[in-house]
Structure formats: structure tokens, C-alpha cells
PDB file of C-alpha atoms and ligand atoms in Angstrom:
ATOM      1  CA  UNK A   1     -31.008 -22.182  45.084  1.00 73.00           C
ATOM      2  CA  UNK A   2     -31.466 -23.168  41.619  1.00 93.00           C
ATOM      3  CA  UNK A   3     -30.999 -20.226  39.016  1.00 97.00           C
ATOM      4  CA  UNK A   4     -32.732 -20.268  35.613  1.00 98.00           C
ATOM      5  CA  UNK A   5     -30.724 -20.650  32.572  1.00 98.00           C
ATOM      6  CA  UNK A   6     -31.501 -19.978  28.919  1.00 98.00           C
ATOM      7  CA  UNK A   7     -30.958 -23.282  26.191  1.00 98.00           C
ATOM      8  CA  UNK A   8     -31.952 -22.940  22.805  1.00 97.00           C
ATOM      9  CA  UNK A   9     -35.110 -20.251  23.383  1.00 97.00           C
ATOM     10  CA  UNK A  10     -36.103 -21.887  26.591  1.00 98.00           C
ATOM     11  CA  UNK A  11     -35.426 -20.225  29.965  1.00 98.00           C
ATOM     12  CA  UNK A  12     -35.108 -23.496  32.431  1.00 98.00           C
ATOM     13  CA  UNK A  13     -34.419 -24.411  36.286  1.00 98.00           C
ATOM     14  CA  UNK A  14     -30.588 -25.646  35.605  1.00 98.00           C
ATOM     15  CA  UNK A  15     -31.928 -28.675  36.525  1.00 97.00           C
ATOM     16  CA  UNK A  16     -34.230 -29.471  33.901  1.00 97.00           C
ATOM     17  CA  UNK A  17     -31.701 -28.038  30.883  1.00 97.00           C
ATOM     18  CA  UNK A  18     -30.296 -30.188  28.027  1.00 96.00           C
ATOM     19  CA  UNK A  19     -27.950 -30.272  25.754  1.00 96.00           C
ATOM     20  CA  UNK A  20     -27.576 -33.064  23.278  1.00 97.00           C
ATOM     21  CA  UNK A  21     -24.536 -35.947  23.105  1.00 97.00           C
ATOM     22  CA  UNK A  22     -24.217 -35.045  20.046  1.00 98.00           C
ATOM     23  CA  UNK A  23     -23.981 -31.344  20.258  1.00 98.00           C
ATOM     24  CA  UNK A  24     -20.618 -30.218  18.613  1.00 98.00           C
ATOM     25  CA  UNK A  25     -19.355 -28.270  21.672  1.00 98.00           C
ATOM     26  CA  UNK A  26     -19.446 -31.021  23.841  1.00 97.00           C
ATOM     27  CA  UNK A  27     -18.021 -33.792  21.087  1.00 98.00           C
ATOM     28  CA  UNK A  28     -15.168 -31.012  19.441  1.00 97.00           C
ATOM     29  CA  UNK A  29     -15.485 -27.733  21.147  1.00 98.00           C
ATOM     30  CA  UNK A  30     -17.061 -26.337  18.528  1.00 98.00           C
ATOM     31  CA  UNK A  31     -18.406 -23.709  20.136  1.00 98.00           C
ATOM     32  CA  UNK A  32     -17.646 -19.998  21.369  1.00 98.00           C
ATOM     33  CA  UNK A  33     -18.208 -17.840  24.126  1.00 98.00           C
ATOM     34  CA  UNK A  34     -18.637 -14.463  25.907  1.00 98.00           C
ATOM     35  CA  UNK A  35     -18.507 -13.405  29.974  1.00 98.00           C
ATOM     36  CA  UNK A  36     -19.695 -10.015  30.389  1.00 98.00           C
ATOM     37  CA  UNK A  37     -19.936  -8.778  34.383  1.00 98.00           C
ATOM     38  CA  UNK A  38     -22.986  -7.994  36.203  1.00 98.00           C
ATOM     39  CA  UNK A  39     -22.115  -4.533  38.565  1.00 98.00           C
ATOM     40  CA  UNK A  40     -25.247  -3.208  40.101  1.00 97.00           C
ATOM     41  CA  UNK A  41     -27.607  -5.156  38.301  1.00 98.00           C
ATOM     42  CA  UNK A  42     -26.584  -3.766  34.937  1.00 98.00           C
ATOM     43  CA  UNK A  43     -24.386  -5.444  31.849  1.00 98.00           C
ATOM     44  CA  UNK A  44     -20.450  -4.282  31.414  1.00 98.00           C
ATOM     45  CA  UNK A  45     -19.563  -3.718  28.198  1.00 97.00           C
ATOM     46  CA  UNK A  46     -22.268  -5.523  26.230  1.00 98.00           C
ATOM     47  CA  UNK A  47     -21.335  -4.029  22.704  1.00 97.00           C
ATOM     48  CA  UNK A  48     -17.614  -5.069  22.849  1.00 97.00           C
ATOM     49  CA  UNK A  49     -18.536  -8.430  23.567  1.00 98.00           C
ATOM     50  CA  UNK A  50     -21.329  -8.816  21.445  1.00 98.00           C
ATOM     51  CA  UNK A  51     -18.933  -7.506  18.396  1.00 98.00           C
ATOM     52  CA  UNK A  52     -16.365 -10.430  19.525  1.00 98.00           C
ATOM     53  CA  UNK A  53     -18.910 -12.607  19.314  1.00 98.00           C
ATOM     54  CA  UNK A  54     -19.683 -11.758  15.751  1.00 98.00           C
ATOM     55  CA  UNK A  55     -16.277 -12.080  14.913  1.00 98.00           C
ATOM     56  CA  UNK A  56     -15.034 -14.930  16.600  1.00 98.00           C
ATOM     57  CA  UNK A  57     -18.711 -16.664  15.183  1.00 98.00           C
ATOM     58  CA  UNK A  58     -17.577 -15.222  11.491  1.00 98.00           C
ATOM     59  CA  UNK A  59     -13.875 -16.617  11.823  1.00 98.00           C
ATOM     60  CA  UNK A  60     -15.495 -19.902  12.272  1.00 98.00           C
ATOM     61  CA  UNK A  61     -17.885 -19.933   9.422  1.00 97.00           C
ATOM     62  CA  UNK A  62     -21.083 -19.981  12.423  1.00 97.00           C
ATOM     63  CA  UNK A  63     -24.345 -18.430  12.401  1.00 96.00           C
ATOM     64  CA  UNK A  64     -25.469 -16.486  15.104  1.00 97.00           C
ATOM     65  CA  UNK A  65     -28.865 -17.980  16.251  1.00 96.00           C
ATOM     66  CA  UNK A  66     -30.250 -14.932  17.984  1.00 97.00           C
ATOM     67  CA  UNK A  67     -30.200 -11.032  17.211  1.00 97.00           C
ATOM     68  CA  UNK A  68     -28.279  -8.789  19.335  1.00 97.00           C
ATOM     69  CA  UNK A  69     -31.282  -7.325  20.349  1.00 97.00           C
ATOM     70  CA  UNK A  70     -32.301 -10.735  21.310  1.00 98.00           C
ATOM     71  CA  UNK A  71     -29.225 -11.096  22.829  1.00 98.00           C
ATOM     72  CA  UNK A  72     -29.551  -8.403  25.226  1.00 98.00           C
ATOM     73  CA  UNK A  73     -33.095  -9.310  26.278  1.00 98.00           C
ATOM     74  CA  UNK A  74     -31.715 -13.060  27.162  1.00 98.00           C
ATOM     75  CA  UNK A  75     -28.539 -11.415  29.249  1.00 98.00           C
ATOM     76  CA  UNK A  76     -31.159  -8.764  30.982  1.00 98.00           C
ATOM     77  CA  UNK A  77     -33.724 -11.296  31.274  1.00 98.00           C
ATOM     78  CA  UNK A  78     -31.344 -13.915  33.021  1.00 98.00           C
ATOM     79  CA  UNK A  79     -29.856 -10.856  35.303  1.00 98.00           C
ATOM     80  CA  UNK A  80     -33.191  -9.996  36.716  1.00 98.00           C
ATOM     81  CA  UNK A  81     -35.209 -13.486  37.097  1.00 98.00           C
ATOM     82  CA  UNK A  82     -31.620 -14.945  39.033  1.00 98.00           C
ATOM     83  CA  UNK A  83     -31.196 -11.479  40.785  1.00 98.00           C
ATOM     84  CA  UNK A  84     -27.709 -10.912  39.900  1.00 98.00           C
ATOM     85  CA  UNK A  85     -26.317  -7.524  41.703  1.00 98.00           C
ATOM     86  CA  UNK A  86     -22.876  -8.333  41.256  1.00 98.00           C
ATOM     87  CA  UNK A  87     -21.595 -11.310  39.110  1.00 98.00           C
ATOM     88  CA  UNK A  88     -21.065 -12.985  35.730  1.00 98.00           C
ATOM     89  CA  UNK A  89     -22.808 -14.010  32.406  1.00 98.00           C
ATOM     90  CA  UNK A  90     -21.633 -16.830  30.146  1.00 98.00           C
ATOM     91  CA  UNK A  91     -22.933 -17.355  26.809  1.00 98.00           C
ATOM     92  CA  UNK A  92     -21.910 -19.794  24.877  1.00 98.00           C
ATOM     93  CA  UNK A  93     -22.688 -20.563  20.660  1.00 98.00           C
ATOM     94  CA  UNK A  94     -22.377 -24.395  19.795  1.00 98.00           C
ATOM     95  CA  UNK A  95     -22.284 -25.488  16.114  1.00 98.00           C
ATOM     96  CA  UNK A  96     -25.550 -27.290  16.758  1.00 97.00           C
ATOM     97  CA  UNK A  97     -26.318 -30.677  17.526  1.00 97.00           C
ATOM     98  CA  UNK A  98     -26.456 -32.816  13.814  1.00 97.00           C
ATOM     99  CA  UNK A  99     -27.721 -36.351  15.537  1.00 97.00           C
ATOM    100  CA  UNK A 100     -24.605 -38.075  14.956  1.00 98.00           C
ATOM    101  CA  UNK A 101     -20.816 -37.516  15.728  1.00 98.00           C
ATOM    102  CA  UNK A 102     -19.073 -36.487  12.513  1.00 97.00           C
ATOM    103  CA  UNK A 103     -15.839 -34.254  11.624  1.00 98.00           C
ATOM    104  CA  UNK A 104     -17.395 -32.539   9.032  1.00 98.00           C
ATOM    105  CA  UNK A 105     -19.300 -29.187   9.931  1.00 98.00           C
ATOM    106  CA  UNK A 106     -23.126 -29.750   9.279  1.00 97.00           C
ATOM    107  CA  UNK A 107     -24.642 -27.749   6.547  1.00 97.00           C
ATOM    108  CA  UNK A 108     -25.895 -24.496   8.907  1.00 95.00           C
ATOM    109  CA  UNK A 109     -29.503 -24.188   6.691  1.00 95.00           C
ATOM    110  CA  UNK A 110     -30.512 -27.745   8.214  1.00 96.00           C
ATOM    111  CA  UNK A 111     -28.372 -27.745  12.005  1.00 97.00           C
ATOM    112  CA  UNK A 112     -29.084 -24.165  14.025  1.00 96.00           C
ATOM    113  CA  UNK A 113     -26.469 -23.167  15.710  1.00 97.00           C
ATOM    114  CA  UNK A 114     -27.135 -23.973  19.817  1.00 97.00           C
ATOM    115  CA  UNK A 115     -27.363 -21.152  22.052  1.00 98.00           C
ATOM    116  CA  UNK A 116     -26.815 -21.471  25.943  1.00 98.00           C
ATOM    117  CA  UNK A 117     -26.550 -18.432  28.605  1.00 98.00           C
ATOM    118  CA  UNK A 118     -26.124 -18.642  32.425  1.00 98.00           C
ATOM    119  CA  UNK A 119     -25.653 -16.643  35.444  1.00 98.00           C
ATOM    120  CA  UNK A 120     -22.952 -16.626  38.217  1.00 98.00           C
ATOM    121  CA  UNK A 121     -23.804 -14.674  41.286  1.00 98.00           C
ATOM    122  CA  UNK A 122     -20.552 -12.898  42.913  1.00 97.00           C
ATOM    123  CA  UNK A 123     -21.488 -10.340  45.392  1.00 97.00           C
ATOM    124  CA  UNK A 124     -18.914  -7.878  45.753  1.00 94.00           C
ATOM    125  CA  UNK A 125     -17.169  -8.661  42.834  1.00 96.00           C
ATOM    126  CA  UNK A 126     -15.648  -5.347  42.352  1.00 96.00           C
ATOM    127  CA  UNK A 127     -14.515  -5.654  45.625  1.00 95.00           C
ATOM    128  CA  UNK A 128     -12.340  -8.921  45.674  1.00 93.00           C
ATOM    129  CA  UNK A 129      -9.437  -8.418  48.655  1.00 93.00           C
ATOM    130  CA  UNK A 130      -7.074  -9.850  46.189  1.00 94.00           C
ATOM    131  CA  UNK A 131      -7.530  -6.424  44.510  1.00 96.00           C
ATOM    132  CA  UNK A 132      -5.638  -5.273  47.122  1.00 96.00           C
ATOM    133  CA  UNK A 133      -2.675  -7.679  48.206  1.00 97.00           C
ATOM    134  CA  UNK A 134      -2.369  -8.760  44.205  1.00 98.00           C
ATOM    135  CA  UNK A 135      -1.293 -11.908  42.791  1.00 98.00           C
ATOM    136  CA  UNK A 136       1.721 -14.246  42.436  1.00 98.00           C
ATOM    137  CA  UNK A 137       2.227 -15.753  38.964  1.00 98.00           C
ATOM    138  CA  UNK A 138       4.074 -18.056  37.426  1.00 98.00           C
ATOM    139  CA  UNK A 139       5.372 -18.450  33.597  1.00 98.00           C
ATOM    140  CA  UNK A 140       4.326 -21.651  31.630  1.00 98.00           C
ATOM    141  CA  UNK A 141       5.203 -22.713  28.222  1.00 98.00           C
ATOM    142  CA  UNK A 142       1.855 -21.562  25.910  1.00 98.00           C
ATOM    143  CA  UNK A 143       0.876 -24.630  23.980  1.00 98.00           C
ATOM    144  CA  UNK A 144      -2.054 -23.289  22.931  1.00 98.00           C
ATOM    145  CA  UNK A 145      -2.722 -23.493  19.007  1.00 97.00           C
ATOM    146  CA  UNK A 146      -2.831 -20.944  16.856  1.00 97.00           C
ATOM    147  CA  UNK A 147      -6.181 -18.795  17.229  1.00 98.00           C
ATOM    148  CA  UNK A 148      -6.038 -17.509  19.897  1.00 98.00           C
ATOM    149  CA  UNK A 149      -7.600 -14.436  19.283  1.00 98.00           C
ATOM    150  CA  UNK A 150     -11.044 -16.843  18.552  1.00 98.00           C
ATOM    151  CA  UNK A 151     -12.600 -16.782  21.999  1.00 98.00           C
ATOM    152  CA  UNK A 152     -13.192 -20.886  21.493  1.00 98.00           C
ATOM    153  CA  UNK A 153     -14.635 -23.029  24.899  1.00 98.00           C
ATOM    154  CA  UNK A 154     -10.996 -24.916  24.467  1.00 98.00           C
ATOM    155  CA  UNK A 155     -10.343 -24.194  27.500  1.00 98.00           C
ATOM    156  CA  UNK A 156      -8.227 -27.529  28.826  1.00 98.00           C
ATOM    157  CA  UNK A 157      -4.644 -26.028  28.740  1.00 98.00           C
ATOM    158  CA  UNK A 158      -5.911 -22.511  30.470  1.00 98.00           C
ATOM    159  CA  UNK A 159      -7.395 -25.094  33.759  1.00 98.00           C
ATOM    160  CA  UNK A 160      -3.937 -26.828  33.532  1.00 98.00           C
ATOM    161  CA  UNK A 161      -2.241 -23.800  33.552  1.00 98.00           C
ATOM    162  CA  UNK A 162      -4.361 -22.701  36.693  1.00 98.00           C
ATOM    163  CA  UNK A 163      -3.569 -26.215  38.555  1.00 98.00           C
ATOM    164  CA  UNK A 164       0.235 -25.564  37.552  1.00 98.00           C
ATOM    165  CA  UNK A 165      -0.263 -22.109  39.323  1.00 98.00           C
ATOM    166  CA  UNK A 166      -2.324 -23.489  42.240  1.00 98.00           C
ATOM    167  CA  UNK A 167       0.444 -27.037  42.890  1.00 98.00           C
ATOM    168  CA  UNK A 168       2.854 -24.204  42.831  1.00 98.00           C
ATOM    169  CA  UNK A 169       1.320 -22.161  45.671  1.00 98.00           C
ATOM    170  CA  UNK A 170       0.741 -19.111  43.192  1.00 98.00           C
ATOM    171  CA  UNK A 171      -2.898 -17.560  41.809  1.00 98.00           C
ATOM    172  CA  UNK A 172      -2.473 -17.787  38.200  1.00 98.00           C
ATOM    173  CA  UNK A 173      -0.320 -18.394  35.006  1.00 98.00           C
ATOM    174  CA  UNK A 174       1.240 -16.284  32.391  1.00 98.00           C
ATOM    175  CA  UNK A 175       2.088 -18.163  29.009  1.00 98.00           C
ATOM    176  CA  UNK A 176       5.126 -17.682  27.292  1.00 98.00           C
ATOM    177  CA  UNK A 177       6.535 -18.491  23.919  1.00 97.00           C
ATOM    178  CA  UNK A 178       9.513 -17.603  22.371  1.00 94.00           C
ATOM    179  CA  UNK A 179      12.626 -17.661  24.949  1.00 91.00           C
ATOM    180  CA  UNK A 180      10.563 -15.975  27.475  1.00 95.00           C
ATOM    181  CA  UNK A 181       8.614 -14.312  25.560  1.00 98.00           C
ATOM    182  CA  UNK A 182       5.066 -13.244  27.272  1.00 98.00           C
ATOM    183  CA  UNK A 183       1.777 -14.218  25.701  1.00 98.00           C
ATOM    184  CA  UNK A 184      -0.760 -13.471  28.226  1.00 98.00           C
ATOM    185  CA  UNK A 185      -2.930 -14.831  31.072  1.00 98.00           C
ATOM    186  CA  UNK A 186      -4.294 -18.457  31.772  1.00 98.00           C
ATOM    187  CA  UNK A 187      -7.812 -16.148  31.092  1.00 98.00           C
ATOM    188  CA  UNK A 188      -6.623 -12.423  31.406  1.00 98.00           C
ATOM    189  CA  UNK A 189      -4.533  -9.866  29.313  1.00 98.00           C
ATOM    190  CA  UNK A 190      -0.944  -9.449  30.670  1.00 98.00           C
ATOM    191  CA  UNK A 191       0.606  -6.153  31.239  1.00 98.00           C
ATOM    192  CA  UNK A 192       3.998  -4.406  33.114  1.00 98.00           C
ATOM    193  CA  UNK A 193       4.702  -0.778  34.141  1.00 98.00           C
ATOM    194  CA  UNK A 194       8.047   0.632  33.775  1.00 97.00           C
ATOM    195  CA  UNK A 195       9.043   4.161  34.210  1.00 96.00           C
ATOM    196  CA  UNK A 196       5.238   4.879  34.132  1.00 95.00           C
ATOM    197  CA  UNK A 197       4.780   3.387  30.495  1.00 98.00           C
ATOM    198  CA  UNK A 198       2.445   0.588  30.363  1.00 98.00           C
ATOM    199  CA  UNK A 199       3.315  -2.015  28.688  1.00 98.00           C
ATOM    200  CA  UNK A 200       1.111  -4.999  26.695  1.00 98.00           C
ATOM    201  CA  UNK A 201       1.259  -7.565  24.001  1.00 98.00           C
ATOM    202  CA  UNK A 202      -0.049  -5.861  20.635  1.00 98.00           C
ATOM    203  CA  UNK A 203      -2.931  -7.660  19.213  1.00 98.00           C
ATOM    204  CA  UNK A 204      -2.939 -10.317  16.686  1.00 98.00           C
ATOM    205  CA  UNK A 205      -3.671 -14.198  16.402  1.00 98.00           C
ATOM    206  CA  UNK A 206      -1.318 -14.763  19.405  1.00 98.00           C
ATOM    207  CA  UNK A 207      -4.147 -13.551  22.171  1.00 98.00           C
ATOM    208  CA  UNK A 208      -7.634 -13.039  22.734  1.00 98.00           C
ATOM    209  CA  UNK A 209      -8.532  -9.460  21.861  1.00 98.00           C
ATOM    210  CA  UNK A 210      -9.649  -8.572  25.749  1.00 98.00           C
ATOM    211  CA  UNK A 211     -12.577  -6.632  25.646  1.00 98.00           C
ATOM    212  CA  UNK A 212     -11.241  -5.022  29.340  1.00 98.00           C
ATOM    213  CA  UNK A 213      -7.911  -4.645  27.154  1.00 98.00           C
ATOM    214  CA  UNK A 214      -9.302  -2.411  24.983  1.00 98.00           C
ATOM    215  CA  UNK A 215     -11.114  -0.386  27.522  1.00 97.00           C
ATOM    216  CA  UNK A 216      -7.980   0.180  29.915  1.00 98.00           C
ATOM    217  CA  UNK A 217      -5.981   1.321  27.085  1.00 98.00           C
ATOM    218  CA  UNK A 218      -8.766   3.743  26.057  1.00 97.00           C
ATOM    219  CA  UNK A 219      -8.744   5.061  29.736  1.00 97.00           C
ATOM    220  CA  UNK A 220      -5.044   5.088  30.292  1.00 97.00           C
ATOM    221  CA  UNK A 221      -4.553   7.432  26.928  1.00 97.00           C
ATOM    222  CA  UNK A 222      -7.137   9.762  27.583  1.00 95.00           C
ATOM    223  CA  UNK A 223      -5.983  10.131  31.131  1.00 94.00           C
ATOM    224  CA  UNK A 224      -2.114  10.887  28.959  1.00 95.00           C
ATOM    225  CA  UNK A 225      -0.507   7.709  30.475  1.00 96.00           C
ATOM    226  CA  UNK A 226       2.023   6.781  27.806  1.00 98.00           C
ATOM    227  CA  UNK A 227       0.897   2.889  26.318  1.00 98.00           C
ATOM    228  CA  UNK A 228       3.437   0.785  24.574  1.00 98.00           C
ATOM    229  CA  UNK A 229       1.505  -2.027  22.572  1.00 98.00           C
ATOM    230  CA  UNK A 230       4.805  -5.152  22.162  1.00 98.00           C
ATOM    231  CA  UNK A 231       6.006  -7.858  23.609  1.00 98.00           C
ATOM    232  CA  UNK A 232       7.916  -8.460  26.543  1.00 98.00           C
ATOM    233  CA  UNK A 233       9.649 -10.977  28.514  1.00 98.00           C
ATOM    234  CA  UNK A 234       9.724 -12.658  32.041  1.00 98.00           C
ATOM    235  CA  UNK A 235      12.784 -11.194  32.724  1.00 98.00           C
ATOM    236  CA  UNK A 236      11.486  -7.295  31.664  1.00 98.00           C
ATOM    237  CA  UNK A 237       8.106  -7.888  34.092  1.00 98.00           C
ATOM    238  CA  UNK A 238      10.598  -8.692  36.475  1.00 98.00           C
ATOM    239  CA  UNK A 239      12.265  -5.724  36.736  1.00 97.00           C
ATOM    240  CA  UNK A 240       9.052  -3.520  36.042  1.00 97.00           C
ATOM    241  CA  UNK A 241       7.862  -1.741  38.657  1.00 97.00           C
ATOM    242  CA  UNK A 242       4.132  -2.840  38.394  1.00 97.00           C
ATOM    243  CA  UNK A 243       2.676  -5.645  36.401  1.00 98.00           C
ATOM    244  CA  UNK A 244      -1.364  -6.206  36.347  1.00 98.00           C
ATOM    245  CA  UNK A 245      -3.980  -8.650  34.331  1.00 98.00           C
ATOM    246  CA  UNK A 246      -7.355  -7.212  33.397  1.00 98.00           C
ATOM    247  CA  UNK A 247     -10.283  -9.276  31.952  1.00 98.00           C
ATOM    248  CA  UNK A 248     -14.109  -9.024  32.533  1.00 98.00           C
ATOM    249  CA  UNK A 249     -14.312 -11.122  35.632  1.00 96.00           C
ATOM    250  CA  UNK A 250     -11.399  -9.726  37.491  1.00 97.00           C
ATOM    251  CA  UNK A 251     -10.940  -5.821  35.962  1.00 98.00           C
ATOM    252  CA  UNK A 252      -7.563  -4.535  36.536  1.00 98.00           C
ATOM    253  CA  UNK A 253      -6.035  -7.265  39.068  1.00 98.00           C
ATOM    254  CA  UNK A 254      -2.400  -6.235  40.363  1.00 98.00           C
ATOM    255  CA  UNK A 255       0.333  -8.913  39.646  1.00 98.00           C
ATOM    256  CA  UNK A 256       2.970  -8.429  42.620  1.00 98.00           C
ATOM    257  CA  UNK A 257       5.403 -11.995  41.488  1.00 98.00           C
ATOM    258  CA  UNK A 258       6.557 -13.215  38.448  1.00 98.00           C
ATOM    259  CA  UNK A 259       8.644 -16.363  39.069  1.00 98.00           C
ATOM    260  CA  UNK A 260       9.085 -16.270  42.784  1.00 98.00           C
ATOM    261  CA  UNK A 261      10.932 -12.826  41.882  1.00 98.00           C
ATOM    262  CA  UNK A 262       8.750  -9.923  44.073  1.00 97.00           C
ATOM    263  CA  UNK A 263       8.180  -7.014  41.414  1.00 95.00           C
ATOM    264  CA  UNK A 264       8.928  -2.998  43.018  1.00 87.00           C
ATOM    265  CA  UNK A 265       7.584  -2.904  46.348  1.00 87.00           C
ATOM    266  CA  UNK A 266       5.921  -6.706  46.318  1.00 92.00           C
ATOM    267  CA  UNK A 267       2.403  -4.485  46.306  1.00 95.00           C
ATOM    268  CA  UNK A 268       0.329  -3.559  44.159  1.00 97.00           C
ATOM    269  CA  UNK A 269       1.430  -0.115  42.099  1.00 96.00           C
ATOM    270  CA  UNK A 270      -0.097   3.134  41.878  1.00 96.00           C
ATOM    271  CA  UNK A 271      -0.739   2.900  37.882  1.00 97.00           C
ATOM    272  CA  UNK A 272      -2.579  -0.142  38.499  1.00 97.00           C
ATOM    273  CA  UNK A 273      -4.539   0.915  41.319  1.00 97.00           C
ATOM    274  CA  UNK A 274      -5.481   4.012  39.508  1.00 97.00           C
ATOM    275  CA  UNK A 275      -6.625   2.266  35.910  1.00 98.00           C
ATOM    276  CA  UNK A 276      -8.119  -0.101  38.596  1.00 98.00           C
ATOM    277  CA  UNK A 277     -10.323   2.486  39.841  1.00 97.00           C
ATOM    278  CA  UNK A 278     -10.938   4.505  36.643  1.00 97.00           C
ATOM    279  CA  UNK A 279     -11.948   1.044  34.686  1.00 98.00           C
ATOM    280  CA  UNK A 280     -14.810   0.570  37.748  1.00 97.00           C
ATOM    281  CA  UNK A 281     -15.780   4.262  37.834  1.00 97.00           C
ATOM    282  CA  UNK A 282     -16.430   4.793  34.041  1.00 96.00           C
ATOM    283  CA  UNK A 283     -17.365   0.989  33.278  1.00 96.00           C
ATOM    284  CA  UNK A 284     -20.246   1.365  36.383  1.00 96.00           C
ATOM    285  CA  UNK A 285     -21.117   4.817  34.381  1.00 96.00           C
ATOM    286  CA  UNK A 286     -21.497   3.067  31.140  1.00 95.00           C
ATOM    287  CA  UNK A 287     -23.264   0.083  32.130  1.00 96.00           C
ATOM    288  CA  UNK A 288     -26.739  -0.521  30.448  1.00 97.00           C
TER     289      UNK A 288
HETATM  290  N1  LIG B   1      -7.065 -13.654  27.433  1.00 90.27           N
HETATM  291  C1  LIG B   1      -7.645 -14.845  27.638  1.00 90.27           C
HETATM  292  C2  LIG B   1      -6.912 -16.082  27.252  1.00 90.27           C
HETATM  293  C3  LIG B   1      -8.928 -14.933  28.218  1.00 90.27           C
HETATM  294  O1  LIG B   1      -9.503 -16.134  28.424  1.00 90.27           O
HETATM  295  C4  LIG B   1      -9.576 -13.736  28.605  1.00 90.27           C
HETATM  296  C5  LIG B   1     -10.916 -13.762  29.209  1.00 90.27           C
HETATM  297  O2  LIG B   1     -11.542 -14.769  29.359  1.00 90.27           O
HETATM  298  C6  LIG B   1      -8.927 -12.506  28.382  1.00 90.27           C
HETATM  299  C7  LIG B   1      -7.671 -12.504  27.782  1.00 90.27           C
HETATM  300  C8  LIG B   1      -9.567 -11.205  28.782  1.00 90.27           C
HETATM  301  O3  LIG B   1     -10.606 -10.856  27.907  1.00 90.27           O
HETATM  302  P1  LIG B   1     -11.815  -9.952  28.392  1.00 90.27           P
HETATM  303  O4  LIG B   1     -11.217  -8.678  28.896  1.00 90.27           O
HETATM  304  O5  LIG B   1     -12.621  -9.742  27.173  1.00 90.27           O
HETATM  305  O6  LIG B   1     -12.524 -10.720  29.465  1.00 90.27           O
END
């Protein structure tokens, strides 16, 4: 079935939607974007990523071509006309489309920025059985460049990391810099457990500022689990006894192999089932 999508003020069959040749996302990736998740009809989140949004659009000297009011009527408008229970919406800001293919940025008072939103249907998504066996990773160099914490659509070297992950019979990829040194997912935050302390990467321009990140670490301290916010290697998630991703399309997702090397009991812990099933419980309650 076709689904309706939103380009530049127009909500469109997919089919019918546009985007210019010459639109600078397509031509440079000059563009950003946002996935908040769909549970029970309602919007995950939609402040956090609406502020990274703002500030991965300020970072990159772009104008945001709707409100956030606007914004929320576009998301809520997409969820009900495609009736999405459970699933995902992608927005993405494009530095416009100047008519010609040029390096330079176009002056923003005479090129608006473009604006496109759509809808994935997952049903059950908060129910995905890999919840429950977890998932094998394995560590790849991170060649990414140096903003990372810019949520940009350069998203080549995460889908190579993915086919690395997928050639090597595993689910996903965790970067690494540094002698070892863990960045985070292909598309998720990266975390371990040890001793009970949870462990994560602190924030700077290294990784993307996960919006789920900052929720399970919000969750974890009121609920007086001890959170350690540094770096740690391959070799340290190896010997943790629970390692887990979390992002808005997965949640908290157990990691149960780093490296062919099992981690604890090769299942998924109970820290990570439990910040699995407080992040649903209070992100459901929150949902607008
Ligand atoms: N890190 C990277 C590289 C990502 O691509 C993503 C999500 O797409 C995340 C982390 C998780 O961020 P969030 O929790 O906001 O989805």
C-alpha cells in the first residue's frame, strides 16, 4: 500500500514525491535527520529530538524551515493518515535545492532549506524476538570524520559497517578507534555492565548524542544503578558481564558477542533486561 509522505509543505502518495537533482542532500549530504518511534500510535521522545535537530541544524549554519509546532503537526499528521501503531518516523532537513551543483552553501534568504518526513510501519516493534536472544557484534575500525555528534544523512560507512557485520554472520558493528578503543554502534549507543556499573562512552564530538542515551541514563540513576560515563575497550566488553545498544528504533537491545568472544552467560543480562523494560514502560507513559 502506498503511504503518504510530507516534501516541502505537501503531503504526497510516495509515488508522486520529488526531490530535485540538484537538492544538496542528494549532491553532498547536506542534510540532517531525526527517527523518533511510533508505540501505540503516539510520538517517543519528540522534544529530545526536536532539540537535536536544532542543534545539529545550528552546527551547520541551516535554517529550520518549519516550527516545532509545525513539526509536530507533520509527525502526528503522517502517524495518523499512514496508520502507524507501532513504527518509525524519518525527517530529514536538506540545505535546499539552489538549481545548480555548487560547493559553496547558497545564501539561506534566497534557497529554503528542504524539508522531507516519512513513515515506516513496524508492528510489534517493542516486541522484536531479538530482544530476547540479543545480538552478536563485531568491532570495525571507525573511519568516520570528525562530527559525529551532527546527526548528518552520511550514512555510507554505518551500511558498510552493517554488510561487514552481516558477511561476517553477526547483527551489527561497533566502531573502534584508538587501540581498541570503543566508539559506538553502526546506528546505536554502545554500552557494558560490569559488577553492576554501567558503562558508556561520555559525550563529545566522537558520537551522536543518543536521544535513547540520555533517557536510559536518566532511568538507570533514578532507579540508583551506578553509571560510569568513559571509554572502554573490546577487550573490557569482553569480560563484562552484559553489554547492550540503545537507540530510537531498537530501545535497549542486549549485545551477547563481541568478537566471536560470548560475554557472561551468552544471554542477555538482567541490567539490560530491566533498563529494557523501564525505557518501554516510562517512554509508552510519556509519549504524546
Ligand atoms: N549513534 C549513532 C551513530 C546513530 O546513528 C544513532 C541513531 O541513529 C544512535 C547513536 C542512537 O541515537 P538515538 O538514541 O537518538 O536514536
Amino acid at each position: 500500500m502506498s503511504r503518504t509522505v510530507y516534501v516541502n509543505g505537501e503531503y504526497l502518495p510516495e509515488e508522486e514525491a520529488k526531490i530535485s537533482v540538484f537538492d544538496r542532500g542528494f549532491l553532498m549530504a547536506d542534510a540532517v535527520y531525526e527517527v523518533t518511534s511510533v508505540l501505540g500510535g503516539k510520538l517517543i521522545d519528540f522534544a529530545g529530538h526536536a532539540e537535536r535537530l536544532h542543534r545539529s541544524l545550528a552546527l551547520l549554519d541551516m535554517r529550520q524551515p518549519v516550527t516545532d509546532a509545525e513539526l509536530l503537526a507533520i509527525h502526528r499528521e503522517l502517524v495518523a493518515r499512514n496508520g502507524i501503531e507501532d513504527g518509525l518516523v524519518y525527517l530529514q532537513v536538506t540545505r535546499g535545492n539552489p538549481g545548480d551543483r555548487d560547493f559553496a552553501f547558497p545564501d539561506p534568504d534566497k534557497v529554503k532549506a528542504g524539508i522531507v518526513l516519512f513513515t515506516q510501519s513496524k508492528p510489534g516493534l517493542a516486541d522484536n524476538p531479538a530482544a530476547k536472544t540479543g545480538m552478536k557484534v563485531i568491532s570495525i575500525p571507525d573511519i568516520r570524520w570528525g562530527r559525529r555528534d551532527i546527526k548528518t544523512v552520511q550514512l555510507l560507512y554505518p551500511s558498510i559497517g552493517k554488510m561487514m557485520a552481516k558477511k561476517a554472520g553477526c547483527d551489527d558493528a561497533w566502531f573502534v578507534e584508538d587501540e581498541g578503543v570503543v566508539t559506538e554502534g553502526t546506528s546505536n549507543n554502545a554500552y557494558i555492565v560490569k559488577g553492576g556499573r554501567i558503562v558508556t562512552r561520555q559525550l563529545s564530538e566522537d558520537i551522536l548524542h543518543g536521544i535513547t542515551r540520555a533517557a536510559i541514563l536518566r532511568y538507570a540513576r533514578e532507579a540508583q544503578m551506578v553509571v560510569e560515563e568513559r571509554a572502554f575497550t573490546v577487550a573490557e566488553a569482553q569480560a563484562a558481564d552484559e553489554a547492550f545498544v540503545t537507540s530510537a528504533s531498537a530501545f535497549v537491545m542486549p549485545v551477547v558477542e563481541i568478537d566471536g568472544v560470548a560475554l557472561g552467560s551468552g544471554a542477555p543480562g538482567p541490567v539490560t533486561r530491566r533498563l529494557r523494560e523501564i525505557y518501554l514502560e516510562e517512554s509508552r507513559k510519556a509519549a504524546i
